[in-house]
Coordinates of C-alpha atoms in Angstrom, one line a residue:
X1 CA -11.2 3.6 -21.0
X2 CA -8.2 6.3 -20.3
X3 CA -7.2 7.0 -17.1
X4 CA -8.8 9.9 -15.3
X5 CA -6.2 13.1 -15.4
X6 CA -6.5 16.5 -15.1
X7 CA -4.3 18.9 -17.3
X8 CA -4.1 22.6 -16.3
X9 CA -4.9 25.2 -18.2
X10 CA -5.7 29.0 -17.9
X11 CA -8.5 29.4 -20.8
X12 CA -10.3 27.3 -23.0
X13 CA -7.9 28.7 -25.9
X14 CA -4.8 27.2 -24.2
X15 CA -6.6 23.9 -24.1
X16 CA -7.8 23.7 -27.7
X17 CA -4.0 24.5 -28.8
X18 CA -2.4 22.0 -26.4
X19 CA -4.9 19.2 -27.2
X20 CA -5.6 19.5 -30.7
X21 CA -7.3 16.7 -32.3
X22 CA -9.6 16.2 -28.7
X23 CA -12.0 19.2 -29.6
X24 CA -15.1 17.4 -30.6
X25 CA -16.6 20.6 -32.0
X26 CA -19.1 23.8 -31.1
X27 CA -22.8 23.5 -30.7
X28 CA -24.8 27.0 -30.8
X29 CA -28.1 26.8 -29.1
X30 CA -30.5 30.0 -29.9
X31 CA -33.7 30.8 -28.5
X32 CA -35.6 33.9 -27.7
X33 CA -33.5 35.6 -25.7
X34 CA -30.0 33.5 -25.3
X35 CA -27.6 32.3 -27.9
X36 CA -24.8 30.2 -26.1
X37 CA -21.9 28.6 -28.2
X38 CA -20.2 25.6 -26.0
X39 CA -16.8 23.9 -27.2
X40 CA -16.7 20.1 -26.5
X41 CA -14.3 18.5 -25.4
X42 CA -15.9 14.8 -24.6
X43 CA -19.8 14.1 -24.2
X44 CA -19.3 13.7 -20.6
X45 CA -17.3 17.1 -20.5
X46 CA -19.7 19.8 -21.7
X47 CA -21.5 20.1 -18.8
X48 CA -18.0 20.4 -16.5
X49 CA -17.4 23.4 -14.3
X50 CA -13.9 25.3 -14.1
X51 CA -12.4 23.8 -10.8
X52 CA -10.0 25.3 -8.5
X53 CA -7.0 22.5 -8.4
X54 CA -6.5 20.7 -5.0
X55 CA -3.7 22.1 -3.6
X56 CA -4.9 25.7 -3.8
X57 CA -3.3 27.4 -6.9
X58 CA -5.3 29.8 -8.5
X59 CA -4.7 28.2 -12.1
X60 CA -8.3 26.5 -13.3
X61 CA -8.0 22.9 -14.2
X62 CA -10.4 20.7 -16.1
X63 CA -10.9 16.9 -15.6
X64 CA -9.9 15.3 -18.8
X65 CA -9.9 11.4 -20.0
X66 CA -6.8 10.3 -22.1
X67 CA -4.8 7.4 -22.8
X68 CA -2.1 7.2 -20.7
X69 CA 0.1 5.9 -23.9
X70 CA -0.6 9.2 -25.5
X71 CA 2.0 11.0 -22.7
X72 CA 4.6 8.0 -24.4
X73 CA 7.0 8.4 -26.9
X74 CA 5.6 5.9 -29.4
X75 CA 9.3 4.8 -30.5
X76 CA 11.0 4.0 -26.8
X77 CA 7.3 3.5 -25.3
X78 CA 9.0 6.1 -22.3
X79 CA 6.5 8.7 -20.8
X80 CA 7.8 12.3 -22.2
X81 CA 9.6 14.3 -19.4
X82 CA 9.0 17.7 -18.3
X83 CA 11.1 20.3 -19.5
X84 CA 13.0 17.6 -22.1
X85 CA 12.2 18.6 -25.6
X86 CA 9.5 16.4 -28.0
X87 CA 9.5 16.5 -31.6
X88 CA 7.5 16.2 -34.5
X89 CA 8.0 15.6 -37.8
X90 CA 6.0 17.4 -40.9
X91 CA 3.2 14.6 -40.8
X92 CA 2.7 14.8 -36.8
X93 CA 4.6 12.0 -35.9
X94 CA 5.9 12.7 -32.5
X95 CA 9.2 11.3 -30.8
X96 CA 11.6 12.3 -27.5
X97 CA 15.1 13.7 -28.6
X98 CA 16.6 10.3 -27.7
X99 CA 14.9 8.8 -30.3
X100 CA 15.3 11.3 -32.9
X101 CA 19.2 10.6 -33.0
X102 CA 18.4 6.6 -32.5
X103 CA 16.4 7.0 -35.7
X104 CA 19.2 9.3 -37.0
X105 CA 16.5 11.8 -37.8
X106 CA 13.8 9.7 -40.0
X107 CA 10.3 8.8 -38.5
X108 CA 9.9 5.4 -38.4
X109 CA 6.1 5.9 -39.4
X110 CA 6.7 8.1 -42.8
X111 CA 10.3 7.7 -43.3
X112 CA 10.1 12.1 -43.4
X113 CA 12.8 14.0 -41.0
X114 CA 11.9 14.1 -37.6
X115 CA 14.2 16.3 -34.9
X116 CA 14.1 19.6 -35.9
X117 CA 10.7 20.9 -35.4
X118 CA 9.8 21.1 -31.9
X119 CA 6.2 19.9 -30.7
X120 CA 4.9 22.9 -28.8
X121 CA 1.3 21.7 -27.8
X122 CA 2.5 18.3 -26.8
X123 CA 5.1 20.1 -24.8
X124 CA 3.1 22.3 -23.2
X125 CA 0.2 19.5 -22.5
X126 CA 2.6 17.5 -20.8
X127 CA 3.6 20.4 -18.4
X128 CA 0.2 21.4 -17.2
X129 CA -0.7 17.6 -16.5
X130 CA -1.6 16.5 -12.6
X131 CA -2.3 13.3 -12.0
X132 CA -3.8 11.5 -8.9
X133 CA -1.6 9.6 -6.6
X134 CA -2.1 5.5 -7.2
X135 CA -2.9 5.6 -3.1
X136 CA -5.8 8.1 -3.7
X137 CA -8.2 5.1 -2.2
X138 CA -5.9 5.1 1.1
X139 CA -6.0 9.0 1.7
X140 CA -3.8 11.0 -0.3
X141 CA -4.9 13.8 -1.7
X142 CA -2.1 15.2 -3.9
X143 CA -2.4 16.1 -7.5
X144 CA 1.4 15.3 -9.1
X145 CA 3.1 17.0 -12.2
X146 CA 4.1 14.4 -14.6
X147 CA 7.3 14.8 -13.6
X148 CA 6.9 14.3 -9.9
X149 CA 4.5 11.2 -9.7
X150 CA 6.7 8.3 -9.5
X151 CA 9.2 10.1 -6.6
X152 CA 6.0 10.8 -4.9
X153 CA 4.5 7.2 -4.9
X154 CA 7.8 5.3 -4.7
X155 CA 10.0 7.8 -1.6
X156 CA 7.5 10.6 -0.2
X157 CA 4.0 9.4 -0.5
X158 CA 2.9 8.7 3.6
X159 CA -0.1 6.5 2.6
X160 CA 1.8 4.1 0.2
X161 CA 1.8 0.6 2.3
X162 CA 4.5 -0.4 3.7
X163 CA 5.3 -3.9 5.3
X164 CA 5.3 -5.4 9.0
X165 CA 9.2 -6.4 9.7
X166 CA 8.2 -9.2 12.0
X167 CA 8.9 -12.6 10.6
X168 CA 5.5 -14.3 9.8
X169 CA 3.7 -11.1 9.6
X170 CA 1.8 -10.4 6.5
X171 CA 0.8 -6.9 7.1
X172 CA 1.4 -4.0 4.8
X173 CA -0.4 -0.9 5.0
X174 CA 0.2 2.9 5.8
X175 CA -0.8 2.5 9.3
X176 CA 2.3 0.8 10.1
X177 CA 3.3 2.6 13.7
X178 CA -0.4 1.7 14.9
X179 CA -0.6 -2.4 13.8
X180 CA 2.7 -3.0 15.2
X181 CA 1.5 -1.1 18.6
X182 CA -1.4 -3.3 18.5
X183 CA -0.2 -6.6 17.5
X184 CA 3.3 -6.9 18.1
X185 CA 3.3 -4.4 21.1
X186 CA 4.5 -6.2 24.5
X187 CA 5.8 -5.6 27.9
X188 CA 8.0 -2.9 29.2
X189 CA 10.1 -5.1 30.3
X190 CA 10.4 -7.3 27.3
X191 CA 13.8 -6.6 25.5
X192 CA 12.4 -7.3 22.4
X193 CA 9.0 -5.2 22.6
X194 CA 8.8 -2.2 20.3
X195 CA 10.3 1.3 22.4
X196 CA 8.2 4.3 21.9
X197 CA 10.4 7.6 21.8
X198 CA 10.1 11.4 21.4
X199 CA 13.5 12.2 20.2
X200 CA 16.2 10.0 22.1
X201 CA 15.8 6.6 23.1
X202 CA 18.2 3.9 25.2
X203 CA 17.1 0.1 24.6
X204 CA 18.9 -2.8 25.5
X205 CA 20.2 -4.8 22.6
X206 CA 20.5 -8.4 22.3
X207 CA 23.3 -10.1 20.1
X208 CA 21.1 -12.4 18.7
X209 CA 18.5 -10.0 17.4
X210 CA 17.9 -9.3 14.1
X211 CA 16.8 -5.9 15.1
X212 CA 14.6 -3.6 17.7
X213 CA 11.8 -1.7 16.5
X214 CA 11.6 2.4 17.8
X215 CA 8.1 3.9 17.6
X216 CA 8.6 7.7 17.3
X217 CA 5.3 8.8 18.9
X218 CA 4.6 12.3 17.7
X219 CA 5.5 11.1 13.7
X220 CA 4.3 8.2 14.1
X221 CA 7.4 7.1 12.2
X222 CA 8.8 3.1 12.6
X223 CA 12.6 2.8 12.8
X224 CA 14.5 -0.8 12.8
X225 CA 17.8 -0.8 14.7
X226 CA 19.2 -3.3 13.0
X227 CA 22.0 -6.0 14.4
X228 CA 23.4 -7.4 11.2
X229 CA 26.4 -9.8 11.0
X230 CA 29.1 -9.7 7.7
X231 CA 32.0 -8.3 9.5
X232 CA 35.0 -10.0 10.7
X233 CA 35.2 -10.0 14.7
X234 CA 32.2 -7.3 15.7
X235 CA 28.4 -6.7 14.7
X236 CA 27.3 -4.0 12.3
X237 CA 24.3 -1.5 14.0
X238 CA 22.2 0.6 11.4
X239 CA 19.6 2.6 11.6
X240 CA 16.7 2.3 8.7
X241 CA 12.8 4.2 8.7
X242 CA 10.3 2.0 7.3
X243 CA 8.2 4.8 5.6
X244 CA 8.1 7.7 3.5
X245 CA 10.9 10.1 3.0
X246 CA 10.4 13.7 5.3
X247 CA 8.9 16.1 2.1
X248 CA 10.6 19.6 0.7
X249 CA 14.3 19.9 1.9
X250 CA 14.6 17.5 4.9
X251 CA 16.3 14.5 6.0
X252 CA 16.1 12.3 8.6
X253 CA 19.7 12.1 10.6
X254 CA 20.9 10.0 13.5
X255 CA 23.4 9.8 16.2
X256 CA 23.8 6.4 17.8
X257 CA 25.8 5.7 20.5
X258 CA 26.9 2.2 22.2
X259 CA 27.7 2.3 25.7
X260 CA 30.7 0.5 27.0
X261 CA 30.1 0.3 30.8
X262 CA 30.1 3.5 33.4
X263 CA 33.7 2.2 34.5
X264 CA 36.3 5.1 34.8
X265 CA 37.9 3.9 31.2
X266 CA 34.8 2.8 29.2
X267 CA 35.4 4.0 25.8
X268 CA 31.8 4.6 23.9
X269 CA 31.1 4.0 20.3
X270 CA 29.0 6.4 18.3
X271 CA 28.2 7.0 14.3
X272 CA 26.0 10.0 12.7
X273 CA 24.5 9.7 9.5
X274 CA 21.5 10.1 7.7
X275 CA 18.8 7.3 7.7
X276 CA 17.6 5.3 4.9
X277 CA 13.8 5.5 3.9
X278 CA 12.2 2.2 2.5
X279 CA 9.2 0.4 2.4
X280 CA 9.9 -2.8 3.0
X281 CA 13.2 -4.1 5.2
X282 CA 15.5 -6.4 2.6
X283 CA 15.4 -9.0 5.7
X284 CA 18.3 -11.5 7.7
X285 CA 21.8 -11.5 5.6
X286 CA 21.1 -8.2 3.5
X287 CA 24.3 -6.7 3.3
X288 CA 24.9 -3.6 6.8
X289 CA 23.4 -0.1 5.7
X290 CA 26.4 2.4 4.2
X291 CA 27.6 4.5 7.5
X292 CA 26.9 1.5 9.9
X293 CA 28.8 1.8 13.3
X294 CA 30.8 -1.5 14.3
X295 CA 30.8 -3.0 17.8
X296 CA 33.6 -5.6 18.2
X297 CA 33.2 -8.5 20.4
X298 CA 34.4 -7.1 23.5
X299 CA 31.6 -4.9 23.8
X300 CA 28.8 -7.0 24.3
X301 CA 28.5 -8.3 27.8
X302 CA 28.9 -11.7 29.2
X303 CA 24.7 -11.8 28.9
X304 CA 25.3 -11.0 24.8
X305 CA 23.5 -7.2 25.0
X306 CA 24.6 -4.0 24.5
X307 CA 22.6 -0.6 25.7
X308 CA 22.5 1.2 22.8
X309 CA 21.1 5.0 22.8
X310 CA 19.8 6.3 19.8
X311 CA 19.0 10.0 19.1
X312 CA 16.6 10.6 15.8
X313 CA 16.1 14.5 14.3
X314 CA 15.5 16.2 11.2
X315 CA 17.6 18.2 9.5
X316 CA 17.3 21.0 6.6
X317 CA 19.4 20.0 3.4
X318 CA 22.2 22.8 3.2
X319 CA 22.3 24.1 -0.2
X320 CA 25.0 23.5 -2.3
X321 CA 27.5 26.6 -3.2

């Protein structure tokens, strides 16, 4: 069986043209007073209502089972993109404009030319397809271009699972902020207990930590501070989210800041940057985060900590002149 999409379309018309070959045919049913004439599509579709699409557009969409090979080019087995061009050769035959010039411009399955005629429908099916997120089940709710569905899933969705950093820990799951409240959530006191914050936090670092997990409370965002080794004389501090990316035009940005002492001629160490989205943390000896701030020796204090103060915003992408 295909998997369930849903291609939008504003008439019946538009859908016959952009999915040629998957009209089944019409039926005309007459009787005394009524004659109604209904195109097929599938024998599960007839009966289907026009449906407003999820996100509130006012185009009409219709639920629609296909293949998901048929969105492929059949030579590079690569899903067609939006907006690249697809084309056709005399017979049908369709191909991306990669492999057009691969093929120097014979179809491998009739050996006629194939790059010059452009395949409209295919084109314009691909363009009006919206496809379910893979963490539908979890709770999203988002119906994705074709061209969008993989960035979505794999940087922006917020229910795709993402794993517990604790060593031993199997836990992965979009509910990350609340399991580690619950099950790795310890003492105030405790300098290796998660800290919840708002927008500024100041937690006491130990040299021998891996890293110190910040709870923002109001985004329910998990951040690692991470402690990382690699560098001559001095520990590398970064600071990584273990979730999705913030949606439209926004980044998540940092200031950190290592105190040195409240003596007269303490000299603080500080770094602004953005911070790294991922699912899962790489783990002990991955290489320090690009824009980490470096804390020599001679800041940590005879006990091995640092106070560390970190400050965690977002910020609208400028756009470029």
């Amino acid at each position: 069986m295909g998997q369930r999409i849903v291609v939008v379309i504003p008439n019946r018309e538009e859908l016959v043209r952009s999915l040629g070959g998957m009209v089944i045919g019409t039926c005309t049913r007459r009787d005394k007073t009524t004659t109604t004439t209904t195109t097929a599509l599938t024998k599960t579709a007839m009966a289907r209502k026009w449906q407003q699409q999820d996100e509130g557009e006012s185009s009409k969409t219709l639920p629609v089972a296909l293949d998901p090979d048929a969105l492929d080019c059949p030579i590079c087995v690569c899903p067609f993109e939006v907006d690249a061009p697809i084309f056709q050769c005399k017979n049908g035959h369709a191909a991306c404009g990669k492999c057009c010039a691969a093929v120097h411009g014979e179809c491998p399955s009739c050996r006629e030319p194939i790059g010059d005629i452009r395949c409209r429908p295919l084109e314009n099916a691909i363009a009006g397809v919206a496809l379910p997120c893979a963490f539908a089940e979890l709770g999203c709710t988002r119906r994705l271009r074709h061209a969008e569905w993989r960035a979505h899933e794999a940087l922006f969705c917020e229910y795709a699972p993402c794993a517990c950093p604790y060593p031993g820990c199997s836990y992965a799951g979009h509910l990350l902020h609340d399991h580690i409240l619950v099950a790795h959530g310890g003492d105030d006191d405790d300098d290796e207990a998660p800290v919840r914050f708002v927008r500024e936090t100041t937690v006491t670092l130990q040299r021998t930590s891996a890293f110190r997990v910040l709870l923002h409370a109001m985004d329910a965002r998990v951040f690692l501070l991470l402690n990382g080794g690699g560098v001559p004389s001095g520990r590398s501090l970064s600071l990584v989210c273990l979730g999705a990316r913030p949606g439209g035009d926004r980044v998540l940005e940092h200031t950190t800041v290592v105190n040195a002492g409240s003596g007269a001629g303490a000299v603080s160490l500080s770094a602004t940057g953005a911070v790294p989205c991922t699912r899962r943390w790489a783990g002990l000896g991955h290489a320090p985060a690009e824009g980490f701030l470096f804390v020599p020796d001679a800041y940590w204090a005879s006990s091995g900590t640092v106070s560390v103060t970190v400050h965690v915003r977002k910020m609208v992408v400028a756009d470029k002149p």
